[in-house]
Coordinates of C-alpha atoms in Angstrom, one line a residue:
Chain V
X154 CA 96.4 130.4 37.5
X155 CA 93.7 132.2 39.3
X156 CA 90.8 129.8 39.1
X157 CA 89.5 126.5 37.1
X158 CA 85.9 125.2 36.5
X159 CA 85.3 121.5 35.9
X160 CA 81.6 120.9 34.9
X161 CA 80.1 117.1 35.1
X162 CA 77.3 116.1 33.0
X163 CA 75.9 112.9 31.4
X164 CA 72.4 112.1 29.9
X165 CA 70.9 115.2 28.5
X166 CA 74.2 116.9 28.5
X167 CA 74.9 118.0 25.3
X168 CA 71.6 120.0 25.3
X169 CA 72.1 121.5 28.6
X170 CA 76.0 122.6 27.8
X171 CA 74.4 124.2 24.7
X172 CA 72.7 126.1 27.0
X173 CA 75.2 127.0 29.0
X174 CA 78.7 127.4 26.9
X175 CA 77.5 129.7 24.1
X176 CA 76.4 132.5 26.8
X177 CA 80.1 132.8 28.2
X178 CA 82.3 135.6 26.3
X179 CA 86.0 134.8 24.5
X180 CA 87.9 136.4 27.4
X181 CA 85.9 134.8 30.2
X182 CA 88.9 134.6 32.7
X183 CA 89.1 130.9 33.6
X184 CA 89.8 127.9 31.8
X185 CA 86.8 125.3 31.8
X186 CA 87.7 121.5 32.2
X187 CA 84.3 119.5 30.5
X188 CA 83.7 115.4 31.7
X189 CA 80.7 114.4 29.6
X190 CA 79.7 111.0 29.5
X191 CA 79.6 109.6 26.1
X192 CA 79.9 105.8 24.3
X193 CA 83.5 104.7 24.5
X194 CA 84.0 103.7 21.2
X195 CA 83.7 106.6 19.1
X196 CA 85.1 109.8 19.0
X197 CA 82.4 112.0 20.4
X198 CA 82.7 115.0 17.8
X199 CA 82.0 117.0 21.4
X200 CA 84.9 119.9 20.1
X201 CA 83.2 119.9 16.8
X202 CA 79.7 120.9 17.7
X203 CA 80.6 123.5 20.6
X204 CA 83.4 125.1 18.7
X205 CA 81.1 126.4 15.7
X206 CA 78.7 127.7 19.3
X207 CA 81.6 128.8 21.6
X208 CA 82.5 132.5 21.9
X209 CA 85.0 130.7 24.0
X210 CA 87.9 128.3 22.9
X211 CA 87.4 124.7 22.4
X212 CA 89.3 121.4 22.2
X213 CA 90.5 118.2 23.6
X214 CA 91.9 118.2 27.1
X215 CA 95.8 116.5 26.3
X216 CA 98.1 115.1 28.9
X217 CA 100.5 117.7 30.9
X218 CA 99.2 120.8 29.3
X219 CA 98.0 123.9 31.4
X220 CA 95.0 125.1 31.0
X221 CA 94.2 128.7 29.8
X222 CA 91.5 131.3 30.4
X223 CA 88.9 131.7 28.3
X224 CA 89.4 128.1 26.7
X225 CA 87.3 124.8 27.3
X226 CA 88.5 121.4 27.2
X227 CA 86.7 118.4 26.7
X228 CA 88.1 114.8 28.3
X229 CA 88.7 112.9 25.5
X230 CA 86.5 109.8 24.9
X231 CA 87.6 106.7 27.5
X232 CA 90.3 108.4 29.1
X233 CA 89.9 109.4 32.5
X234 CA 90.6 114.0 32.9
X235 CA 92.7 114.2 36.2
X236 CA 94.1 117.7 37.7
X237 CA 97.8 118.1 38.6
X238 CA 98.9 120.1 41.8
X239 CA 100.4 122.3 39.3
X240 CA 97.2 122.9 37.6
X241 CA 98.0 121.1 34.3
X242 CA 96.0 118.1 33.3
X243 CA 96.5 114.5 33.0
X244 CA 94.8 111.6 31.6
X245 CA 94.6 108.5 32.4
X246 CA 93.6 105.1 31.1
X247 CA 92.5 103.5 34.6
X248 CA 89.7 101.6 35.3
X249 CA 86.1 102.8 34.6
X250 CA 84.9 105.1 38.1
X251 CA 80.9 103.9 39.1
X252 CA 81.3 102.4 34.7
X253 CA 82.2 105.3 33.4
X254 CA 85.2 106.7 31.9
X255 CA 85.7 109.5 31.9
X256 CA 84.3 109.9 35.5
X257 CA 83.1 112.9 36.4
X258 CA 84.4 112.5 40.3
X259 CA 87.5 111.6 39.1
X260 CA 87.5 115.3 37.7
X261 CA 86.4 116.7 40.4
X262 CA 88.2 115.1 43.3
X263 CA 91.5 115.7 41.8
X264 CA 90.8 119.2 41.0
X265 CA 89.5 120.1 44.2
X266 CA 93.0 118.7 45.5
X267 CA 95.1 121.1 42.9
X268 CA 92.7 124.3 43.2
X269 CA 91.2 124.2 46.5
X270 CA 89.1 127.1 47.0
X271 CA 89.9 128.4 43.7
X272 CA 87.7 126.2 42.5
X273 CA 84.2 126.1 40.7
X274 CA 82.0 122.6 40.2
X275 CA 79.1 122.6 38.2
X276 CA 76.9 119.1 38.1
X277 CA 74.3 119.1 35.1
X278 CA 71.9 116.5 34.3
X279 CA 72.2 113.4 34.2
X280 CA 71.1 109.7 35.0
X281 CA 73.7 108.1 37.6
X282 CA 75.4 109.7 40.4
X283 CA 78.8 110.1 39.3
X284 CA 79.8 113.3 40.4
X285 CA 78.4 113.9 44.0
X286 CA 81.4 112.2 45.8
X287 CA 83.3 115.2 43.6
X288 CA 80.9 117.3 44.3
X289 CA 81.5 117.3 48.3
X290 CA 85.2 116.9 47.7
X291 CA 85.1 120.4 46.2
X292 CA 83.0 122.0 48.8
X293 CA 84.8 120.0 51.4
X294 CA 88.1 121.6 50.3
X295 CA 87.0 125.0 49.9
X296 CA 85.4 125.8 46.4
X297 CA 82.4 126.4 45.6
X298 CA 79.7 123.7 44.3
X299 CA 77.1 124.4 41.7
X300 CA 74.4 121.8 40.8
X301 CA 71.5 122.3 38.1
X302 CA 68.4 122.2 39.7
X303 CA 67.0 118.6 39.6
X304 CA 63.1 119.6 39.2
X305 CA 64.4 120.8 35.5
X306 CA 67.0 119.4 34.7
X307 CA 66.7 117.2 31.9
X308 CA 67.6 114.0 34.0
X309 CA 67.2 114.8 37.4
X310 CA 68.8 111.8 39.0
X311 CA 72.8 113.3 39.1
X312 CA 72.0 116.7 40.5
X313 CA 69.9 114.8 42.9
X314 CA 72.7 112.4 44.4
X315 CA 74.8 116.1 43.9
X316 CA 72.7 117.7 46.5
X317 CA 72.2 114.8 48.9
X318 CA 75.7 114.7 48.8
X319 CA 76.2 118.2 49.2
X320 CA 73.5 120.0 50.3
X321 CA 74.9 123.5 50.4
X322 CA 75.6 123.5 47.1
X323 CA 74.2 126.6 44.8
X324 CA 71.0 124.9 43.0
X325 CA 70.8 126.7 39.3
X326 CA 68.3 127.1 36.5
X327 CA 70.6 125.9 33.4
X328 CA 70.1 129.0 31.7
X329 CA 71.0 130.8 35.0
X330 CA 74.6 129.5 35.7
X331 CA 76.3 131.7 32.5
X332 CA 75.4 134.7 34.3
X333 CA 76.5 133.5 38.0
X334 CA 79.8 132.4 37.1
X335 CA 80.0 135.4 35.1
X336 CA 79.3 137.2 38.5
X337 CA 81.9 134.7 40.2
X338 CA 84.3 135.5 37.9
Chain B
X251 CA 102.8 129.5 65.7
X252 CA 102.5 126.7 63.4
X253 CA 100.3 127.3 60.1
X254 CA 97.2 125.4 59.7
X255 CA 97.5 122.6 57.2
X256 CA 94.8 121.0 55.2
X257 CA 94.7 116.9 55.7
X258 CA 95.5 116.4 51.6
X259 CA 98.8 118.4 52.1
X260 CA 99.4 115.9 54.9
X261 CA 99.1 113.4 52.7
X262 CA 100.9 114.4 50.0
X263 CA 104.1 115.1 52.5
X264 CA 103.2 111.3 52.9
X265 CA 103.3 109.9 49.8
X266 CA 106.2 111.6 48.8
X267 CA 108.1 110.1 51.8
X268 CA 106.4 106.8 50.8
X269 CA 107.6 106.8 47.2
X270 CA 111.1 107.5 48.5
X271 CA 110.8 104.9 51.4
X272 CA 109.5 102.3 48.3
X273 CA 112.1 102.9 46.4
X274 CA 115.3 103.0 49.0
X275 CA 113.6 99.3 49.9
X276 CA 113.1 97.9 47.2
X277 CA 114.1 99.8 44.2
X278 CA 110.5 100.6 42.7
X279 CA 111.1 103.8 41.5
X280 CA 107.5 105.7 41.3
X281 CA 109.1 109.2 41.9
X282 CA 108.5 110.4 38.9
X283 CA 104.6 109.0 38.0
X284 CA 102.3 111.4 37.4
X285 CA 101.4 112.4 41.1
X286 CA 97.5 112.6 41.0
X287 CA 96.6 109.4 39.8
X288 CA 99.4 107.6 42.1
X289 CA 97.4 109.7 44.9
X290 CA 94.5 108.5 43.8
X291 CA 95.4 104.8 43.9
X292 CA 97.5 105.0 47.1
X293 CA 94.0 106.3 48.5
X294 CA 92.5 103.1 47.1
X295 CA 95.5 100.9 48.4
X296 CA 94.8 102.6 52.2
X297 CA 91.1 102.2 52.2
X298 CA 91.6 98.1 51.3
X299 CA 94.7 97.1 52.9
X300 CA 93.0 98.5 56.2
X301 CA 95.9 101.0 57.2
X302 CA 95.1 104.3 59.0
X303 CA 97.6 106.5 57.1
X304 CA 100.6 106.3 54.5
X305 CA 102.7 106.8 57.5
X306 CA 101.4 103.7 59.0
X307 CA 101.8 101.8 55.1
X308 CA 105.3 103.2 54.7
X309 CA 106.3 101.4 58.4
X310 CA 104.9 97.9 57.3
X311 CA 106.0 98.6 53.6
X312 CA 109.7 98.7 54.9
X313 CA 109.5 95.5 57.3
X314 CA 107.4 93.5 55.2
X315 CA 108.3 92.4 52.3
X316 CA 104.5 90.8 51.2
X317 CA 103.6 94.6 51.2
X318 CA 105.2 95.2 48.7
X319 CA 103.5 92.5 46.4
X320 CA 100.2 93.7 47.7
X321 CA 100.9 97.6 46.7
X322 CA 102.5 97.3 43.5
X323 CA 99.1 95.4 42.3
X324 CA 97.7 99.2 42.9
X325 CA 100.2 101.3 42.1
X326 CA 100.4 99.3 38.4
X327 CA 97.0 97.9 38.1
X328 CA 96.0 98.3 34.6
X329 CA 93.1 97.6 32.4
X330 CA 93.5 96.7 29.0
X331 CA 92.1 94.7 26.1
X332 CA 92.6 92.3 23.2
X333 CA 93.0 94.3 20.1
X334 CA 92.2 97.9 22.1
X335 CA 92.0 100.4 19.4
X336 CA 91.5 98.7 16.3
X337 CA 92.4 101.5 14.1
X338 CA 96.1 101.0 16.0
X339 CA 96.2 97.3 15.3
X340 CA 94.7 97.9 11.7
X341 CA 97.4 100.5 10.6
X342 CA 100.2 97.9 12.0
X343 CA 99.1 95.2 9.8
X344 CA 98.3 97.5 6.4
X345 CA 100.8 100.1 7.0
X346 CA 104.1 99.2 9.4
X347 CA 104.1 94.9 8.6
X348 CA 105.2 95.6 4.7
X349 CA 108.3 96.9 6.2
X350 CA 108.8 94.9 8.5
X351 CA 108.6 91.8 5.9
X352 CA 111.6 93.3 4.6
X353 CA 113.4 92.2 7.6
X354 CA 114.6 88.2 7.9
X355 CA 114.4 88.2 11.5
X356 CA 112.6 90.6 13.7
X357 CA 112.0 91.5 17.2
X358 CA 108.9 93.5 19.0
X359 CA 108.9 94.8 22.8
X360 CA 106.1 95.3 25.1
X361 CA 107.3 97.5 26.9
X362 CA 104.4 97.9 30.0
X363 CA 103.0 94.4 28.8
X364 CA 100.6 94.2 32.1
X365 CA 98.6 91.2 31.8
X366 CA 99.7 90.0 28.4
X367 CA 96.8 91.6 26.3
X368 CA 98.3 93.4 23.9
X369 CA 101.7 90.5 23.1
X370 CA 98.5 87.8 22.3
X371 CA 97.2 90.3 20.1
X372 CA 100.6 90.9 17.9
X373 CA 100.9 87.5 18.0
X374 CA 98.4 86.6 16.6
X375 CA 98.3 89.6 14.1
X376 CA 102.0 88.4 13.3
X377 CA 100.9 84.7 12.7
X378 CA 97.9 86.1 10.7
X379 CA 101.0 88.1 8.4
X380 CA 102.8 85.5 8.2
X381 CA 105.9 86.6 10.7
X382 CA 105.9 85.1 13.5
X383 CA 108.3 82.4 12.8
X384 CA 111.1 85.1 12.4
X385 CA 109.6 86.9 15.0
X386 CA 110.9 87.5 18.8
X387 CA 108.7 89.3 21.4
X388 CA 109.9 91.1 24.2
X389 CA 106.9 91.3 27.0
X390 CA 107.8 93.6 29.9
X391 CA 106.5 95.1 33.1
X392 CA 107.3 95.5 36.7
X393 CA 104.9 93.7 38.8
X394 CA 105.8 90.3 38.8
X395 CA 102.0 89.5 39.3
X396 CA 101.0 90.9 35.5
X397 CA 104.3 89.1 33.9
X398 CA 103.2 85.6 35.2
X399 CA 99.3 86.6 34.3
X400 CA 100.4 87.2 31.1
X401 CA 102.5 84.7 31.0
X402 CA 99.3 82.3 31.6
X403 CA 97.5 84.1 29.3
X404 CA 94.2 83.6 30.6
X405 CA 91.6 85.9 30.4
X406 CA 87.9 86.2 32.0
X407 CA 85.6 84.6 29.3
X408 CA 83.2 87.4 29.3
X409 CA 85.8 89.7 27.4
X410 CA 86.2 87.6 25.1
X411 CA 82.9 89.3 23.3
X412 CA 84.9 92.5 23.2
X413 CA 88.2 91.0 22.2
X414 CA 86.8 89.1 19.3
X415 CA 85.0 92.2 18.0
X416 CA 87.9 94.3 18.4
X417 CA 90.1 91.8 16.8
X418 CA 87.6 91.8 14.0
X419 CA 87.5 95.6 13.5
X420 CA 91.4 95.3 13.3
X421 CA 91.2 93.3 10.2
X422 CA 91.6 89.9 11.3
X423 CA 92.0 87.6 8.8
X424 CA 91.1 84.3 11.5
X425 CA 88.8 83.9 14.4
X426 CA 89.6 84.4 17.2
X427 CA 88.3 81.2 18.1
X428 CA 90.9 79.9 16.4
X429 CA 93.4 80.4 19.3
X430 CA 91.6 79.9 22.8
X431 CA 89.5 77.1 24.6
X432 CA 87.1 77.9 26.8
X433 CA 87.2 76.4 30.5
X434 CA 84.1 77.4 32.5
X435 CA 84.6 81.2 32.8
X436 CA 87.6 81.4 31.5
X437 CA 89.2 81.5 27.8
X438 CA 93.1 80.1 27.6
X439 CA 95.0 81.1 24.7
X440 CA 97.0 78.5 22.7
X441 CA 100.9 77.9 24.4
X442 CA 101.8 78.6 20.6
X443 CA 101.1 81.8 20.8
X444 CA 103.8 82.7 23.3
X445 CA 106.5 79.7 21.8
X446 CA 108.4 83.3 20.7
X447 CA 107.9 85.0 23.4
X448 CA 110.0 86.6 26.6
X449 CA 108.3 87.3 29.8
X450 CA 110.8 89.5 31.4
X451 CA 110.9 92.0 34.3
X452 CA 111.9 95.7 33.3
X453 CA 111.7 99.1 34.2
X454 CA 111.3 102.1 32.2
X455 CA 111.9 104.0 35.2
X456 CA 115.3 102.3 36.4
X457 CA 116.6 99.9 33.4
X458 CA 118.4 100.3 30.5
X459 CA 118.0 99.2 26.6
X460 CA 118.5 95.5 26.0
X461 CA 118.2 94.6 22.7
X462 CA 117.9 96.2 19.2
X463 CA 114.0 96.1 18.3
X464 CA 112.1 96.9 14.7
X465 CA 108.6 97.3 16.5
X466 CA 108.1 99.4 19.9
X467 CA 104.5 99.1 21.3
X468 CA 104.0 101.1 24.7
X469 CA 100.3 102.3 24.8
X470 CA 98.8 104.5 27.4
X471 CA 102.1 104.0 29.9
X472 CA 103.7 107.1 29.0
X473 CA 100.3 109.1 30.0
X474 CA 101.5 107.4 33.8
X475 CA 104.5 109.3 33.9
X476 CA 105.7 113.1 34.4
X477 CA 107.7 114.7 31.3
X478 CA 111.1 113.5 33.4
X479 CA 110.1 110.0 33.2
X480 CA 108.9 110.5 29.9
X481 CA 112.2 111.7 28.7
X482 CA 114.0 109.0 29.8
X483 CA 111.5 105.6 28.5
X484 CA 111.4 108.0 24.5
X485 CA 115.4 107.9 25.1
X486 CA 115.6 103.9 25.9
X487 CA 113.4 103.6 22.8
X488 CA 115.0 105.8 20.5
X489 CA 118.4 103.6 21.3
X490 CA 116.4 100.4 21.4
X491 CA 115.0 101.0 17.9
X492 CA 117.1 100.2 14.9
X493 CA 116.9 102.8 12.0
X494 CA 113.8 102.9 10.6
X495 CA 112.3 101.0 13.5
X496 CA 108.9 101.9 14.6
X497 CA 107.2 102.8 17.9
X498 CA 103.4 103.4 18.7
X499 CA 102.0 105.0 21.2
X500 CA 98.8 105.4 22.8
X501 CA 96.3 107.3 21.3
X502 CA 96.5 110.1 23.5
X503 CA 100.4 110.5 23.4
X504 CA 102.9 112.0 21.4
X505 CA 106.3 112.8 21.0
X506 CA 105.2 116.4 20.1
X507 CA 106.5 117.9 23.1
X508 CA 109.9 115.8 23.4
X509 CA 113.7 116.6 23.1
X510 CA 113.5 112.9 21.7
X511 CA 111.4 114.2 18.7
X512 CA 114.1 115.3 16.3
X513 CA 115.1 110.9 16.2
X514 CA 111.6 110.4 14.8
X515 CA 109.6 110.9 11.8
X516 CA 105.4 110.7 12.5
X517 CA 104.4 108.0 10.5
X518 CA 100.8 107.8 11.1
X519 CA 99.3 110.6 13.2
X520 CA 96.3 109.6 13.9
X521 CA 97.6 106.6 15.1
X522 CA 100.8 107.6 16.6
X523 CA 103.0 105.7 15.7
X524 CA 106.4 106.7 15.1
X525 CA 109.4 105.8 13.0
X526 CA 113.0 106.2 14.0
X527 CA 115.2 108.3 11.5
X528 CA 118.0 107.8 9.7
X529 CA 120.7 109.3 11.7

């Protein structure tokens, strides 16, 4: 595989992936892997609402399946999305990571361990800071790190821990990460 | 000239020596879990037991024998509930306990019982149907810790909130009230519930098939392991099961992808659970 994105997002995510997901084309040549927090209890009807938007692919991230280009996967609701050094993914049932599950670092740290610098993170809105321990793990091992600016984000509080974590990381306009990782791609 | 290496390749070199050393030593055989979330909990298992590398864990793991108690509690720990996923509980009791009436004696494993959570919960759902008098239960796991906690059967009295809603949702037909006292933080469950009931220590991983079983419930363990491992606990179960015999899964597992899938028939997709064919 020549590349994954993971994206992290919780509290105004929905509206800000809508922003971002529909402006990516069918063949867009990487597979994106999606942690949005969401109440535990339900299922979150995520694969629903972005497939009828998508140009890309969408569906629910299973256990030991690769991931393909041009196809996003959402972590299902209360299970944990992990990366495999192989590149395939792998839930798990584990406990909740800073109360949330799926956890964004989760994600992110175990990606950054299969991809290494063939890897993109993107951290969107949201209102905790899961996500900036991933965040430094991917820069740390060589990717690249993405984080929506905080002053519009939604919910600045995530992209803010992001960038304290990880202050090198590329600080994006929502509606101006399509076209960058269009460019990266 | 030797290539640079990154530390995380370092570490994986170590954990696979680990796993083998774990395993020579004691015959804990975690070869074939899925790797990253191992990794991830041998990273937690460093950071608190205070060692510098899994070199250095590996060296106290083979002299000490209390190192072993202490890592297993990582490399199993799992989280679970009372009634966890409803809907599962919901379609036992309307869909796979009419057969199972049919039977004059039964018996149900656990297989990956952790702390006891789910065996209270078919108990009780098999006292609420009427079965558990002609009902043995098989509760198994590997850490020795989780059998006798589930043996106990005590659980932290602020779950109990979720429990008894969960239970409710599952179609309960008591409270759950009905089989706990509450002790300061703590809710016990009645000794009654566990009168049929063997704690036992198994592994998927390294035992065999013990008894002939009707119901099969091993939820969100198979997720744990890779498709080798996987192979092998579907084959124990498809020989444990008698025909017609059921086994459920968690929600996020399947047999889909298994050479075992020809020796069952989906019986509820939605809430995976399985049933054994005819042969």
């Amino acid at each position: 595989m020549s590349g994954m994105i993971v994206i992290g997002a919780s509290a105004g995510g929905v509206q800000a992936l809508l922003t971002l997901l529909p402006a990516l084309p069918a063949q867009f040549p990487r597979p994106i892997l999606i942690v949005l927090h969401v109440p535990p209890d339900r299922d979150h009807g995520l694969v629903t609402l972005f497939r009828a938007r998508c140009a890309m692919h969408v569906c629910e991230a299973e256990d030991k399946q690769a991931p393909v280009p041009g196809t996003i996967y959402f972590a299902p609701a209360n299970y944990h999305l992990l990366v495999e050094s192989g590149g395939s993914m792998a839930l798990s049932a584990d406990d909740p990571v800073n109360h949330s599950r799926p956890s964004i670092d989760l994600l992110f740290e175990t990606a950054a361990d299969a991809m290494r610098s063939r890897l993109i993170a993107v951290l969107l809105t949201g209102a905790n800071a899961d996500g900036a321990m991933g965040l430094r793990a991917v820069a740390r091992a060589g990717g690249t790190a993405i984080v929506e600016d905080p002053d519009t984000a939604q919910v600045r509080a995530m992209p803010a821990a992001g960038l304290a974590l990880c202050p090198d990381a590329v600080r994006l306009v929502i509606n101006t990460i399509a076209p960058y990782l269009l460019r990266l791609a | 000239m030797i290539d640079e290496v990154a530390p995380s390749d370092i570490d994986d070199i170590e954990i696979e020596l680990l796993l083998e050393a774990l395993y020579r030593r004691y015959h804990y055989d975690f070869r074939h879990y899925a790797r990253a979330s191992i990794k991830r909990r041998l990273i937690q298992a460093r950071g608190r037991l205070g060692v510098a590398s899994f070199s250095a864990l590996q060296e106290q793991l083979l002299r000490d024998p209390a190192m072993l108690a202490k890592l297993l509690n990582y490399l199993t720990v799992q989280v679970s509930e009372m009634f966890r996923d409803p809907s599962y509980f919901r379609a036992l009791r309307e869909r796979v306990i009419p057969h199972l009436r049919t039977y004059p004696s039964l018996k149900v494993w656990v297989a990956g019982c952790s702390n006891g959570e789910e065996v209270y919960s078919l108990s009780i759902l098999f006292r609420e149907e009427g079965l558990d008098q002609r009902t043995l239960f098989y509760a198994t796991d590997i850490n020795p810790k989780a059998l006798k906690a589930a043996e106990a059967g005590v659980y932290q009295l602020d779950q109990i909130r979720k429990f008894t809603e969960n239970h409710q949702k599952s179609g309960a037909r008591t409270s759950l009230s009905d089989y706990y006292v509450a002790d300061y933080d703590r809710a016990i469950f009645d000794s009654s519930l566990r009168a049929n009931v063997v704690f036992s220590d198994h592994s998927l991983a390294t035992d065999s098939a013990f008894a002939e079983m009707h119901l099969i419930s091993c939820r969100n363990v198979l997720i744990y392991f890779d498709r080798d491992l996987q192979e092998r606990a579907v084959g124990l179960f498809e020989e444990s099961l008698v025909r017609r015999g059921f086994l459920g899964l968690g929600h996020k597992e399947s047999l889909r992808f298994s050479d075992h899938v020809a020796g069952f028939a989906n019986f509820s997709r939605e809430e995976k659970i399985y049933q054994r064919r005819e042969r």
